[in-house]
XYZ file of C-alpha atoms in Angstrom:
650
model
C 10.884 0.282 -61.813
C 7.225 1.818 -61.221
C 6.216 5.184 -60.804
C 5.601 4.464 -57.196
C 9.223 2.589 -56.542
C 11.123 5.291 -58.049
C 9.075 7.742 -55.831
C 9.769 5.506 -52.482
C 13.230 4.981 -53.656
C 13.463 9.274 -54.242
C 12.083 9.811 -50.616
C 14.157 7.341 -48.707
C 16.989 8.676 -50.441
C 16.267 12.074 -49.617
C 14.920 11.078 -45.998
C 19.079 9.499 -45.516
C 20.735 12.597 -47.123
C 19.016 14.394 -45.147
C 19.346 12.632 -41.743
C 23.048 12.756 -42.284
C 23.867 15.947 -43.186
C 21.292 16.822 -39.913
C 23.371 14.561 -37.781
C 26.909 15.806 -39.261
C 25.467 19.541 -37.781
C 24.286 18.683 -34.821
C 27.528 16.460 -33.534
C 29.792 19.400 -34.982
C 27.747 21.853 -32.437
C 28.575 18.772 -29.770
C 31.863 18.833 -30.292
C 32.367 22.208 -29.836
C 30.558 22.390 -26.763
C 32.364 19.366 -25.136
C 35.974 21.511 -26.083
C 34.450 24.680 -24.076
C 33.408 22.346 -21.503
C 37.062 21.127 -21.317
C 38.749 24.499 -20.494
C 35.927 25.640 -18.614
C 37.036 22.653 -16.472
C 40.762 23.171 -16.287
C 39.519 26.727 -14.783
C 37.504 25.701 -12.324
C 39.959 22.802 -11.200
C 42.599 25.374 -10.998
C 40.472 27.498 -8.803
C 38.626 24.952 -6.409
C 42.709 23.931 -5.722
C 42.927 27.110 -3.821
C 41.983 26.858 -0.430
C 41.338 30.376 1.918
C 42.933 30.584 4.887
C 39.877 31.111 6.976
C 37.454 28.708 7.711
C 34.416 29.281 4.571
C 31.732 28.455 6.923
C 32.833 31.146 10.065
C 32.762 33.967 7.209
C 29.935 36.708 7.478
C 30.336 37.409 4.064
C 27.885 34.694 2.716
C 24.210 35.122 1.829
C 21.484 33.710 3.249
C 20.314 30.355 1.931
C 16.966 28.842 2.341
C 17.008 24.994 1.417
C 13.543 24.742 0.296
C 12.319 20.727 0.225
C 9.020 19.815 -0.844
C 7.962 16.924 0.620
C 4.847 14.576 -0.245
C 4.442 11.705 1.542
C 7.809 11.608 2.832
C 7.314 9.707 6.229
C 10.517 7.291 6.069
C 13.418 9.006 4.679
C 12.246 13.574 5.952
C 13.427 13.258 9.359
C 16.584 11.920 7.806
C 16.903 13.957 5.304
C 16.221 17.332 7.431
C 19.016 16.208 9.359
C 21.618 15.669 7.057
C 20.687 19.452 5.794
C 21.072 20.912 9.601
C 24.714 19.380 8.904
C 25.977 21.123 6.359
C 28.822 23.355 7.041
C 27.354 27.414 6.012
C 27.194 30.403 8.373
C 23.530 31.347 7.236
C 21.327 28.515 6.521
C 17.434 28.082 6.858
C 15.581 25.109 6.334
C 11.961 25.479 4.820
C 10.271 21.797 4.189
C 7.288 22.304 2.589
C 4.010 19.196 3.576
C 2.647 19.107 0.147
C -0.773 17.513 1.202
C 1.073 14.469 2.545
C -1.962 11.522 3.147
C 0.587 9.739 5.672
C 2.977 10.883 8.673
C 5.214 13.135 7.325
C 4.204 15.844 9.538
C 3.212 14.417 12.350
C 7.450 12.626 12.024
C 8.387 16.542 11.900
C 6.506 17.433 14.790
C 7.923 14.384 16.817
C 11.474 14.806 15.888
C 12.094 18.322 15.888
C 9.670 19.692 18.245
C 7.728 21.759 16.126
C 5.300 24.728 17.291
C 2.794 26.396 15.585
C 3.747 30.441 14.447
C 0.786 32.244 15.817
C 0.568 34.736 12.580
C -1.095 35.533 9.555
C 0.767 34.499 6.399
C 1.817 38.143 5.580
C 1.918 36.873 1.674
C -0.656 36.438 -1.285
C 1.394 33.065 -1.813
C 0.676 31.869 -5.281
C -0.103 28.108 -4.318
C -2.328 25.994 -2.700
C -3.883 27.373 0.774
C -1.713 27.091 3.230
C -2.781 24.923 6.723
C -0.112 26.130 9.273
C 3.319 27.282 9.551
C 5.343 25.636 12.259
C 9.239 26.347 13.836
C 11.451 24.117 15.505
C 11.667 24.494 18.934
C 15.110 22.738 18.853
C 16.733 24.238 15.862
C 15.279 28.092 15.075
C 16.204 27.352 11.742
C 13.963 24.693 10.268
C 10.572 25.982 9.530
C 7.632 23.676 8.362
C 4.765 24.802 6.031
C 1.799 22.436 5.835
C -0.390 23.433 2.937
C -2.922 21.636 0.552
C -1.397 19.146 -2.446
C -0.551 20.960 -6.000
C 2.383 19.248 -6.664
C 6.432 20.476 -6.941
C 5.826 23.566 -8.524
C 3.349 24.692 -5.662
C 5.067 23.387 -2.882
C 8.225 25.078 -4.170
C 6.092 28.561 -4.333
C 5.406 28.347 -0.731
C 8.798 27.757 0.805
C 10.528 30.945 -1.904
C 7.462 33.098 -0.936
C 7.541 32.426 3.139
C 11.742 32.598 3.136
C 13.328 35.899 4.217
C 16.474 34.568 2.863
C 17.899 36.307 -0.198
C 18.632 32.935 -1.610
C 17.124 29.543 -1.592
C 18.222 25.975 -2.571
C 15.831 23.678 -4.465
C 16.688 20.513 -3.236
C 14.070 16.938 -3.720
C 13.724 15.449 0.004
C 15.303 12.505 -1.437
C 18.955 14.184 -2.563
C 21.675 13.845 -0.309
C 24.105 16.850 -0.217
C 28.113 16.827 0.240
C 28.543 18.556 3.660
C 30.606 21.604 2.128
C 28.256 21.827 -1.312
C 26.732 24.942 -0.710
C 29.625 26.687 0.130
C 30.751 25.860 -3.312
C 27.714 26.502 -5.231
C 27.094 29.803 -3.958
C 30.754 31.022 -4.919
C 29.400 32.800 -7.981
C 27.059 35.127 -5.479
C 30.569 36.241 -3.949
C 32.306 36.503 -6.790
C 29.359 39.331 -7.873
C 26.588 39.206 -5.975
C 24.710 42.184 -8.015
C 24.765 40.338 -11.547
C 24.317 36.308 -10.285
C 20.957 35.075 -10.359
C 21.410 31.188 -10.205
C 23.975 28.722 -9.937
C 23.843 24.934 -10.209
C 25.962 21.961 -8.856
C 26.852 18.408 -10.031
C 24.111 15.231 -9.723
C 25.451 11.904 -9.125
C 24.384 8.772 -9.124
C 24.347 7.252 -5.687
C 23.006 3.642 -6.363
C 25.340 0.852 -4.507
C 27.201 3.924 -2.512
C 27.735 3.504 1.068
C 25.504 5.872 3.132
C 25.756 7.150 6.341
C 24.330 9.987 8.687
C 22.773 11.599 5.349
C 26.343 11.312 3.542
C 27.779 9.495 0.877
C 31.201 8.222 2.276
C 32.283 5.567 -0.022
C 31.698 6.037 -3.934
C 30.567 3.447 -5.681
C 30.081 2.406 -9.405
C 26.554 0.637 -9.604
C 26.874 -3.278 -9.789
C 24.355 -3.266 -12.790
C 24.211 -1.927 -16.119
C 21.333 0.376 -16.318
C 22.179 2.635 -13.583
C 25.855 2.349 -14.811
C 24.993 3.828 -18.111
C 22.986 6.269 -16.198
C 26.552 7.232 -14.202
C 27.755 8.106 -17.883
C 24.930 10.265 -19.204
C 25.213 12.540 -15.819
C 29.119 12.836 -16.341
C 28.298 13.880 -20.185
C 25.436 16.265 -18.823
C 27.313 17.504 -16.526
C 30.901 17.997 -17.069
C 30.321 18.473 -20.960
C 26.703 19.590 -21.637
C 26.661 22.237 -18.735
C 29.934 23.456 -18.576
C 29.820 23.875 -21.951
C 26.545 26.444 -21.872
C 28.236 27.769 -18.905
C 31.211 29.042 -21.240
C 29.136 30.468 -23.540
C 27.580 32.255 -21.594
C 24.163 30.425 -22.094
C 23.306 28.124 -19.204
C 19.477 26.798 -19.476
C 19.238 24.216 -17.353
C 19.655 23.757 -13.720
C 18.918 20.687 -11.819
C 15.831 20.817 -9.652
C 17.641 18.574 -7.101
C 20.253 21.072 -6.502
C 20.029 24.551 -8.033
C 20.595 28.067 -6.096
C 18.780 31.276 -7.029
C 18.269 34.726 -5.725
C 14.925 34.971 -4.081
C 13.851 37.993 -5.379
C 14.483 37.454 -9.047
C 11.979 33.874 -8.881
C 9.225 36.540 -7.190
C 9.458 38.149 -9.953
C 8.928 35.949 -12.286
C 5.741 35.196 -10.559
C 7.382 31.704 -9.013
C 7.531 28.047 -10.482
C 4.788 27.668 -13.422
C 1.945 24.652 -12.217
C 0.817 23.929 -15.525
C 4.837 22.083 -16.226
C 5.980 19.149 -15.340
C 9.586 20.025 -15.489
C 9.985 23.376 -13.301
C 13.480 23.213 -13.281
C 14.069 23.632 -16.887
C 11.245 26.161 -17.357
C 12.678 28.483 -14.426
C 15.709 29.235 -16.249
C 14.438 29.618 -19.322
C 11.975 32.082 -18.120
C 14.635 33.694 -15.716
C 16.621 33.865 -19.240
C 13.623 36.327 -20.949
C 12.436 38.564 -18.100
C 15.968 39.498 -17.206
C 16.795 39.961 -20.975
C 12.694 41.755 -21.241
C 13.803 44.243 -18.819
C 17.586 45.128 -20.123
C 18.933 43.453 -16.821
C 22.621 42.556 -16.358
C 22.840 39.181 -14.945
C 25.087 35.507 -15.295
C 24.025 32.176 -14.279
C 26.359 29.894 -13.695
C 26.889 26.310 -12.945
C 29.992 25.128 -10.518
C 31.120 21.551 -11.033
C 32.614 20.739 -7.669
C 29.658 21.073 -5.740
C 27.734 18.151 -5.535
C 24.181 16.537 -4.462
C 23.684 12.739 -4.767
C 20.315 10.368 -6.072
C 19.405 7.289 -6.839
C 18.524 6.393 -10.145
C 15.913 4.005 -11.519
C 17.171 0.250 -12.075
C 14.641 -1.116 -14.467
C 13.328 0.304 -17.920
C 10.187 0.658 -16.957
C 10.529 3.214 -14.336
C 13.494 4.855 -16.184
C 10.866 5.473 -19.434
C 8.326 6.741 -17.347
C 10.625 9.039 -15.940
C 12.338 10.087 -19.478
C 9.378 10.474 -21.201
C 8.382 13.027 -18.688
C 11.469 14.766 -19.298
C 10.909 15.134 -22.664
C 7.487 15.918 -22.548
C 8.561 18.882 -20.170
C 11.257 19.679 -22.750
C 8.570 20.164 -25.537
C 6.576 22.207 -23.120
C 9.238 24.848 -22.384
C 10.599 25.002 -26.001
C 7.231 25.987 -27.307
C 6.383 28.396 -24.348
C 9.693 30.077 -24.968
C 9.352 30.332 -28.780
C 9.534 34.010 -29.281
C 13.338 34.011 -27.846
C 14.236 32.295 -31.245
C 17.144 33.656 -33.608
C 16.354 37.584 -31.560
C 19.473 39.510 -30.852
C 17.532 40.429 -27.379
C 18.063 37.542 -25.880
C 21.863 37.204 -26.587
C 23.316 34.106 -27.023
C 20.177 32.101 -25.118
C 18.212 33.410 -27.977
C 20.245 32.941 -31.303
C 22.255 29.760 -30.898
C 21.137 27.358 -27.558
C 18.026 27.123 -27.436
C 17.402 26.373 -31.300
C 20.734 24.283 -31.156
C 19.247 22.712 -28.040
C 16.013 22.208 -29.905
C 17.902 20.697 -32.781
C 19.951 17.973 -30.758
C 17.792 17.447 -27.921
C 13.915 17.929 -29.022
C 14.047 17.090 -32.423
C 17.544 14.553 -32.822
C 15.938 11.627 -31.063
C 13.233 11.710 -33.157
C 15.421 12.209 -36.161
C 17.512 9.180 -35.333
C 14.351 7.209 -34.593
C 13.704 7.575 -37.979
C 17.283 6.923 -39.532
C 16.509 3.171 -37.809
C 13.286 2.512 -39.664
C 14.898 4.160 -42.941
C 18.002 1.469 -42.686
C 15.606 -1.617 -42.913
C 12.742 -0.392 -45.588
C 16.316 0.555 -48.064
C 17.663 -3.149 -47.716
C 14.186 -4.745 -47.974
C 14.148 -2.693 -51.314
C 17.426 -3.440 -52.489
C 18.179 0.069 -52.291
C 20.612 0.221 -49.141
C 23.889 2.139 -49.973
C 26.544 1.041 -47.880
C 28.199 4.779 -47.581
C 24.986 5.709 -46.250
C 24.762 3.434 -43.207
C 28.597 3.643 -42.326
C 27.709 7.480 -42.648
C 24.763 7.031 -40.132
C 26.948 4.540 -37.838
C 29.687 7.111 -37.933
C 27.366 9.400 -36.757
C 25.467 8.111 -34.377
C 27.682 5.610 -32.418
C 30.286 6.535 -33.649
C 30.727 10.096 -32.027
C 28.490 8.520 -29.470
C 31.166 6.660 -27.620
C 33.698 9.668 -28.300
C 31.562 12.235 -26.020
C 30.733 9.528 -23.613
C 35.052 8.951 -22.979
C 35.298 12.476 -23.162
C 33.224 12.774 -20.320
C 34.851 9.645 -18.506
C 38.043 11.436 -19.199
C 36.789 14.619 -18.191
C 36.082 12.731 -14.658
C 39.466 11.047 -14.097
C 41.030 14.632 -15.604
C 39.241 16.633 -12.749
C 37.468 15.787 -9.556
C 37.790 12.063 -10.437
C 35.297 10.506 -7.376
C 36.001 6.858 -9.330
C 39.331 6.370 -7.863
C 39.632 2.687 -9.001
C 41.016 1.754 -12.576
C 38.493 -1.167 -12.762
C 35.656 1.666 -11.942
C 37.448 3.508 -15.082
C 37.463 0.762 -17.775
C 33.671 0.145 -16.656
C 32.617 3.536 -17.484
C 34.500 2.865 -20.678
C 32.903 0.090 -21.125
C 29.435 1.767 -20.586
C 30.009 4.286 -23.056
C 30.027 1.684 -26.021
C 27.135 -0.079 -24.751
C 24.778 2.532 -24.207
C 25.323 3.258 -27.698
C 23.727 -0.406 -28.967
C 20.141 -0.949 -27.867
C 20.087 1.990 -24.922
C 19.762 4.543 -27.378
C 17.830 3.017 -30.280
C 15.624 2.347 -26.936
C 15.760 6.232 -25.958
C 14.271 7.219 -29.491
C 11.376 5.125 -28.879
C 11.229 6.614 -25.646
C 11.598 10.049 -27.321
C 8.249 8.828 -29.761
C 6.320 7.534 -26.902
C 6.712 11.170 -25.292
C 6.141 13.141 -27.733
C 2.544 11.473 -28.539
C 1.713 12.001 -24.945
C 2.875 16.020 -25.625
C 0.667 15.908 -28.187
C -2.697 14.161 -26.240
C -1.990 16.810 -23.601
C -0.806 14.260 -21.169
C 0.275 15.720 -17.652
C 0.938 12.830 -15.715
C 3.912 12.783 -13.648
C 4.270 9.212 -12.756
C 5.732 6.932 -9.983
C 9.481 6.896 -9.599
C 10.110 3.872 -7.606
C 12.903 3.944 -5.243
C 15.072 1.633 -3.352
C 16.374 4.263 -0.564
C 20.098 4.923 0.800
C 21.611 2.193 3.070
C 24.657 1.659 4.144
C 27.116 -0.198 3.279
C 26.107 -0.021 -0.616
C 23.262 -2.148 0.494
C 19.396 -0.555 0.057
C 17.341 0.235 3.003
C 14.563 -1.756 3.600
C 12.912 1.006 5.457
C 13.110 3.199 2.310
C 12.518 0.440 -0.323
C 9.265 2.203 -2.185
C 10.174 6.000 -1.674
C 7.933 8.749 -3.690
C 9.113 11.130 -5.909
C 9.012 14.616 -3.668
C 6.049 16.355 -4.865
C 4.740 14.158 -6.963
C 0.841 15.227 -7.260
C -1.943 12.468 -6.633
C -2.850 10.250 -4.340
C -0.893 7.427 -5.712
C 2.740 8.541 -4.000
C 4.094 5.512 -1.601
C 5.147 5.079 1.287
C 6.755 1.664 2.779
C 6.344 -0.616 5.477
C 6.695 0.111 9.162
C 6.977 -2.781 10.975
C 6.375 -1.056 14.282
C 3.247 0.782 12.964
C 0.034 -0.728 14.382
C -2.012 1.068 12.059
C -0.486 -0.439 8.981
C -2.015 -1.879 6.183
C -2.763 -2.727 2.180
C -4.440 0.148 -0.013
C -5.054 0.269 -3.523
C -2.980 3.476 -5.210
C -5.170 4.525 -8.314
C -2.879 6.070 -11.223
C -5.465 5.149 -13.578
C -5.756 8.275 -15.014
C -1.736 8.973 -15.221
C -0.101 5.452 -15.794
C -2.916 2.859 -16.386
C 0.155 0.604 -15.986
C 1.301 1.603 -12.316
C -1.800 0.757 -10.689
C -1.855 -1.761 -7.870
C -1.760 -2.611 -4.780
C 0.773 -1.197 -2.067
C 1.480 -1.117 1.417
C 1.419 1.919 3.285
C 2.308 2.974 6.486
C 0.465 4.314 8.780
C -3.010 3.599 7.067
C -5.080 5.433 9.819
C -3.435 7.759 12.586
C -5.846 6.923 15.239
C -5.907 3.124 15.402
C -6.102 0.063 13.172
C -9.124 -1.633 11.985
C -7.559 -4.325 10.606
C -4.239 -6.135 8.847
C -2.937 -9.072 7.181
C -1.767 -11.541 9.366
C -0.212 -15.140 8.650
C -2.568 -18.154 9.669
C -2.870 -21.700 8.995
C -7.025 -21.353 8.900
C -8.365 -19.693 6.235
C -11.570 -19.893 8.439
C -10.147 -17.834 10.886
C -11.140 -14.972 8.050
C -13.719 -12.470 8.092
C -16.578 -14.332 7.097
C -17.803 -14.390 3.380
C -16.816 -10.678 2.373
C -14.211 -9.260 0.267
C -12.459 -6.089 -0.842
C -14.122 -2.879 -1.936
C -13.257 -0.053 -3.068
C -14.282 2.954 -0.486
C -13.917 6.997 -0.515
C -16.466 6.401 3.024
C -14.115 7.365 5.958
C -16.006 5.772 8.161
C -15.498 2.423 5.887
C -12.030 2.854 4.874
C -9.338 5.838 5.696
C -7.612 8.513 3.676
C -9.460 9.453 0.045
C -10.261 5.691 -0.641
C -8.574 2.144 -0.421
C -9.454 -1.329 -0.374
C -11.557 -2.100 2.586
C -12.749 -5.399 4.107
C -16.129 -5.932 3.301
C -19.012 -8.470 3.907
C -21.654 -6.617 1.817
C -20.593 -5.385 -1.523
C -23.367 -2.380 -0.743
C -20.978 -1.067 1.426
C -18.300 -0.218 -1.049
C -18.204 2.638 -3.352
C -21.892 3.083 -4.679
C -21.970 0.412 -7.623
C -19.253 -2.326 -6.317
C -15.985 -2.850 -5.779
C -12.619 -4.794 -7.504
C -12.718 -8.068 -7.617
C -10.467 -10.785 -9.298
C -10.961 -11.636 -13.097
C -9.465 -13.504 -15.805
C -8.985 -10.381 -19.285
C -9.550 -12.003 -22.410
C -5.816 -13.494 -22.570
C -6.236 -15.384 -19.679
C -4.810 -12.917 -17.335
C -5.225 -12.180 -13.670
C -6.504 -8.943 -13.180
C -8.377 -6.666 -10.326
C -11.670 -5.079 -11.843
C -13.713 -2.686 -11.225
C -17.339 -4.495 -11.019
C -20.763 -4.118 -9.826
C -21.431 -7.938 -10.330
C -18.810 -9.834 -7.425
C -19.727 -13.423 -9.350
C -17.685 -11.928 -12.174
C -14.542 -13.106 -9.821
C -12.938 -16.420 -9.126
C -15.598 -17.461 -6.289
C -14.831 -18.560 -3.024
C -10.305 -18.308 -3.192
C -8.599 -16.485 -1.696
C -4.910 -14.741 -1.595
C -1.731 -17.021 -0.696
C 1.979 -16.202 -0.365
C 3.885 -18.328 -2.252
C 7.519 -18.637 -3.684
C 6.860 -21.334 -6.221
C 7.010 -19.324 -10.083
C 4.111 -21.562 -10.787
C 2.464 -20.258 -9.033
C 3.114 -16.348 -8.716
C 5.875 -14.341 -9.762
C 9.509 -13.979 -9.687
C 10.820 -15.477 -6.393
C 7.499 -15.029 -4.150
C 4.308 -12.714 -3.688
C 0.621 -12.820 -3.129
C -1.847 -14.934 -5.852
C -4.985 -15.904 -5.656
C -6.076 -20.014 -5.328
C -8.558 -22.064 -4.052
C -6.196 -24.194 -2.354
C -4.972 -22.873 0.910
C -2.683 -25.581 0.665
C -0.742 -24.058 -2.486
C 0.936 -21.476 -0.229
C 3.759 -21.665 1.963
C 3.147 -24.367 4.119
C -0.189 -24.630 5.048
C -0.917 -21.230 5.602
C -1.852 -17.868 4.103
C -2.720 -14.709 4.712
C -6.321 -13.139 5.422
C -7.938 -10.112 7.100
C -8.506 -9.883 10.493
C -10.021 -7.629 12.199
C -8.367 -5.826 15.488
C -5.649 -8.064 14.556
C -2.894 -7.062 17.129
C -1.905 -10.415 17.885
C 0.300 -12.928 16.414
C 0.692 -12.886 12.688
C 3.279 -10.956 10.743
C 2.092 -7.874 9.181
């Protein structure tokens, strides 16, 4: 063998011995943190099966809570949502929904439903976030109170509602969660239990994909019908009633979901609020909760109560789910490296000397780790240098204790609050457990690569989380079928149709310069609040359209509406300064919309048809561009009209 063989064969040697003995670490540190998860369970089972003899939500004894609920371009599901809040059983509840910026009707919704009226007063607060427009209280329920302010994104909008609450508490909550109608009760126990020391406190997340929905509440639990947000429904359980409850035995909680996470008012202030330059303020909150408290010689416990719980939906296909992931680690990377001086220091207790380096170990650094344990196992049998110990070591290892944690957390489940009452439902999550463990994962460390080479080209994007919406029945709502993530910064949030809405209309959402891959075209709601000046309408004339003109892309209000969209256009002038989108074939023969000063770089005089023929478009029906008007459905198609009240479907 060569110099340079015998040195491959040293380092892939090395590389395995390595990745195994890293692996046979980390999954010892999992295991013991799944056992303290286990009787940190049988406690809290034991004392959620007492029940007071009062009614919990006539008592004077609880604190305040303000449910604080950014919302960014919310118009179809806030009115909901605000209502299902205004339902939950607690003695002293405010509800503060913070208008992030919102380009469609989310306020004007608020205003409608609830009445709202402006506070005649000065914002007595240097609020550290965007400037804020108006303040507003319902004139039908004192307790809701509506801030309109200018877009910065979660963070921001999260600033505003903890700095204009009197409350000595406040609830994050996403306007798309759905809460269990005696959750807060629950997740504010720790508070009564000792109110001086308690700083935060966390609740379950569940998946709520195929559930039945009604009035804002989940009232039949269901397992989703398809795999992806199945195997979602296991990692929660793991997170949750292993991961968490774990920390929360040892005394070194770091993570509280920002769907549904409880902390004392005045310790955030402190802290100076939610950081804007992080794209995962829930993590970085505690963390940072963690040092100032520990800084300052403070006293304190923060605790997470598994009973409590709020519900979301999941993503259903890969693409959203990785977008969504590799934000998460991204943010991960973010607050490990901000927090690096709590490393292996006595100061910082527990927190300090064994999570977060053990978190950074298994959670940071393992996926990567494992990524490259799967390259290793192919380049050692191409060589001839594979040894079979090795990769059963490795399998052992990785799937091996894999599909151990995920049935300990399926058993934890049936063990405890068990919400899966059906055997079948059971076996599935059993079932899940082992697949998630062949292609999901190898999948996840690619996902894990992918994020941390967008950490590293300083990559801030927070990306579109596309969402089907609560219905009932298990079926999705079609009035909620493109929901935005709450807060999300940009202008590229969606909203969805509204059939009723005479100012409706088509509008290109730019990304670009987050996720050149989630650019496009979507429908929004509402396009203009003071009249239409045009839709898509169904005809059987394709002269019946608006001359020889096309779409262009505008930021001129008095062309288009909002901060730019496509617009109907008869002289290309009249779009943005140097010309508009038009349709072009890339150089593999694919459809695209450009960006073009030159409009005979498109496909000439066609047009856009609906059709349902694969042939012709995609998947079982949408909008492509032809020649022949004939190639649609039936003999029609759809074009721009102008003033186009009449007739046609939008």
């Amino acid at each position: 063998m060569t110099t340079l063989g015998s040195v491959a064969t040293a380092v892939i040697a090395g590389s395995g011995f390595f990745i195994v003995t890293y692996y046979l670490l980390i999954n010892a540190g999992y295991l013991l943190i799944h056992a303290l998860a286990l009787l940190q369970l049988r406690d809290n089972v034991r004392e959620s099966a007492w029940k007071p003899s009062f009614r919990a939500f006539d008592s004077p004894f609880y604190p305040g809570v303000a449910m604080v609920v950014p919302a960014y371009n919310e118009a179809t599901t806030i009115v909901e949502s605000v209502r299902s809040m205004l339902a939950l059983n607690y003695p002293d509840q405010e509800i503060v929904v913070v208008n992030d910026g919102s380009s469609d009707a989310t306020l004007d919704r608020l205003v409608e439903a609830f009445g709202l009226r402006p506070v005649d007063a000065e914002v007595p607060y240097d609020v550290p976030s965007e400037p804020i427009r108006g303040v507003y209280r319902s004139a039908i329920h004192e307790d809701l109170l509506v801030v309109d302010k200018e877009n910065g994104g979660k963070s921001d909008a999260l600033n505003a509602g903890v700095w204009l609450t009197e409350q000595e508490l406040f609830c994050a909550v996403d306007a798309d969660t759905l809460i269990d109608r005696d959750a807060l009760l629950d997740v504010v126990a720790p508070f009564l239990e000792e109110p001086s020391r308690t700083v935060a406190s966390g609740g379950t997340i569940r998946v709520a994909n195929d559930c039945v929905v009604q009035d804002g509440q989940v009232k039949e639990v269901n397992l989703p019908k398809t795999g992806l947000p199945g195997v979602q429904v296991m990692e929660y359980l793991r997170a949750f009633y292993s991961g968490r409850l774990g920390l929360a035995r040892l005394k070194g909680l770091i993570l509280i979901s920002g769907a549904f996470g409880v902390f004392r008012t005045d310790r955030v202030r402190e802290i100076g609020g939610y950081r804007h330059d992080t794209i995962t303020e829930d993590f970085d909150v505690v963390v940072r909760l963690h040092e100032h408290l520990s800084d300052a010689d403070i006293d304190y416990r923060i605790e997470f109560v598994p009973e409590p719980v709020a519900w979301t939906e999941v993503p259903d296909n890969l693409r959203t789910l990785g977008r969504q992931r590799r934000r998460w680690y991204r943010g991960m990377i973010e607050t490990v490296f901000a927090s690096r001086r709590m490393f292996f220091r006595r100061r910082y207790g527990r927190v300090g000397t064994v999570v977060l380096p053990f978190f950074t170990a298994a959670e940071a650094l393992g996926p990567l780790i494992e990524g490259l344990g799967y390259v290793l196992l192919p380049i050692a049998w191409y060589l001839g240098i594979l040894n079979v110990e090795f990769f059963l070591a490795f399998l052992l290892l990785t799937v091996g204790v894999g599909v151990f944690l995920s049935w300990f957390g399926v058993f934890s489940e049936v063990w405890s609050y068990n919400r899966y009452e059906s055997p079948r439902d059971v076996l599935r999550l059993l079932w899940y457990g082992v697949l998630e463990n062949f292609g999901y994962r190898q999948w996840k460390t690619i996902v894990a690569w992918h994020g941390l080479i967008e950490y590293l080209r300083g990559d801030q994007s927070w990306g579109v989380m596309e969402r089907r919406g609560f219905g009932s029945e298990g079926e999705t709502s079609a009035a909620a079928a493109a929901a935005p993530v709450a807060g999300a910064r940009g202008d590229g949030a969606e909203t969805v149709a509204d059939d009723s809405a005479a100012t409706s209309g088509f509008v290109w959402i730019d990304w670009l310069s987050e996720a050149p891959d989630t650019d496009g075209i979507r429908w929004l709601d509402r396009v203009a609040s003071d009249g239409a000046p045009g839709r898509f309408v169904s005809v059987a004339d394709p002269a019946v359209g608006v001359g020889d003109g096309g779409f262009v892309w505008t930021r001129d209000f008095a062309d288009g509406v909002g901060d730019g969209g496509f617009v109907w256009m008869t002289d290309p002038s009249d779009g943005a300064g140097d010309g508009g989108f038009a349709i072009a074939s890339d150089g593999d023969g694919v459809l695209r919309l450009v960006e073009t000063a030159d409009f005979t770089d498109g496909l000439g005089d066609g047009g856009f048809v609906w059709t349902t023929d694969p042939d012709l478009g995609a998947g079982d029906g949408g909008f492509v561009w032809t020649r022949d008007f004939a190639e649609g459905t039936g003999d029609g198609g759809f074009v721009w009209l102008v003033g186009a009240a009449t007739g046609g479907d939008n």
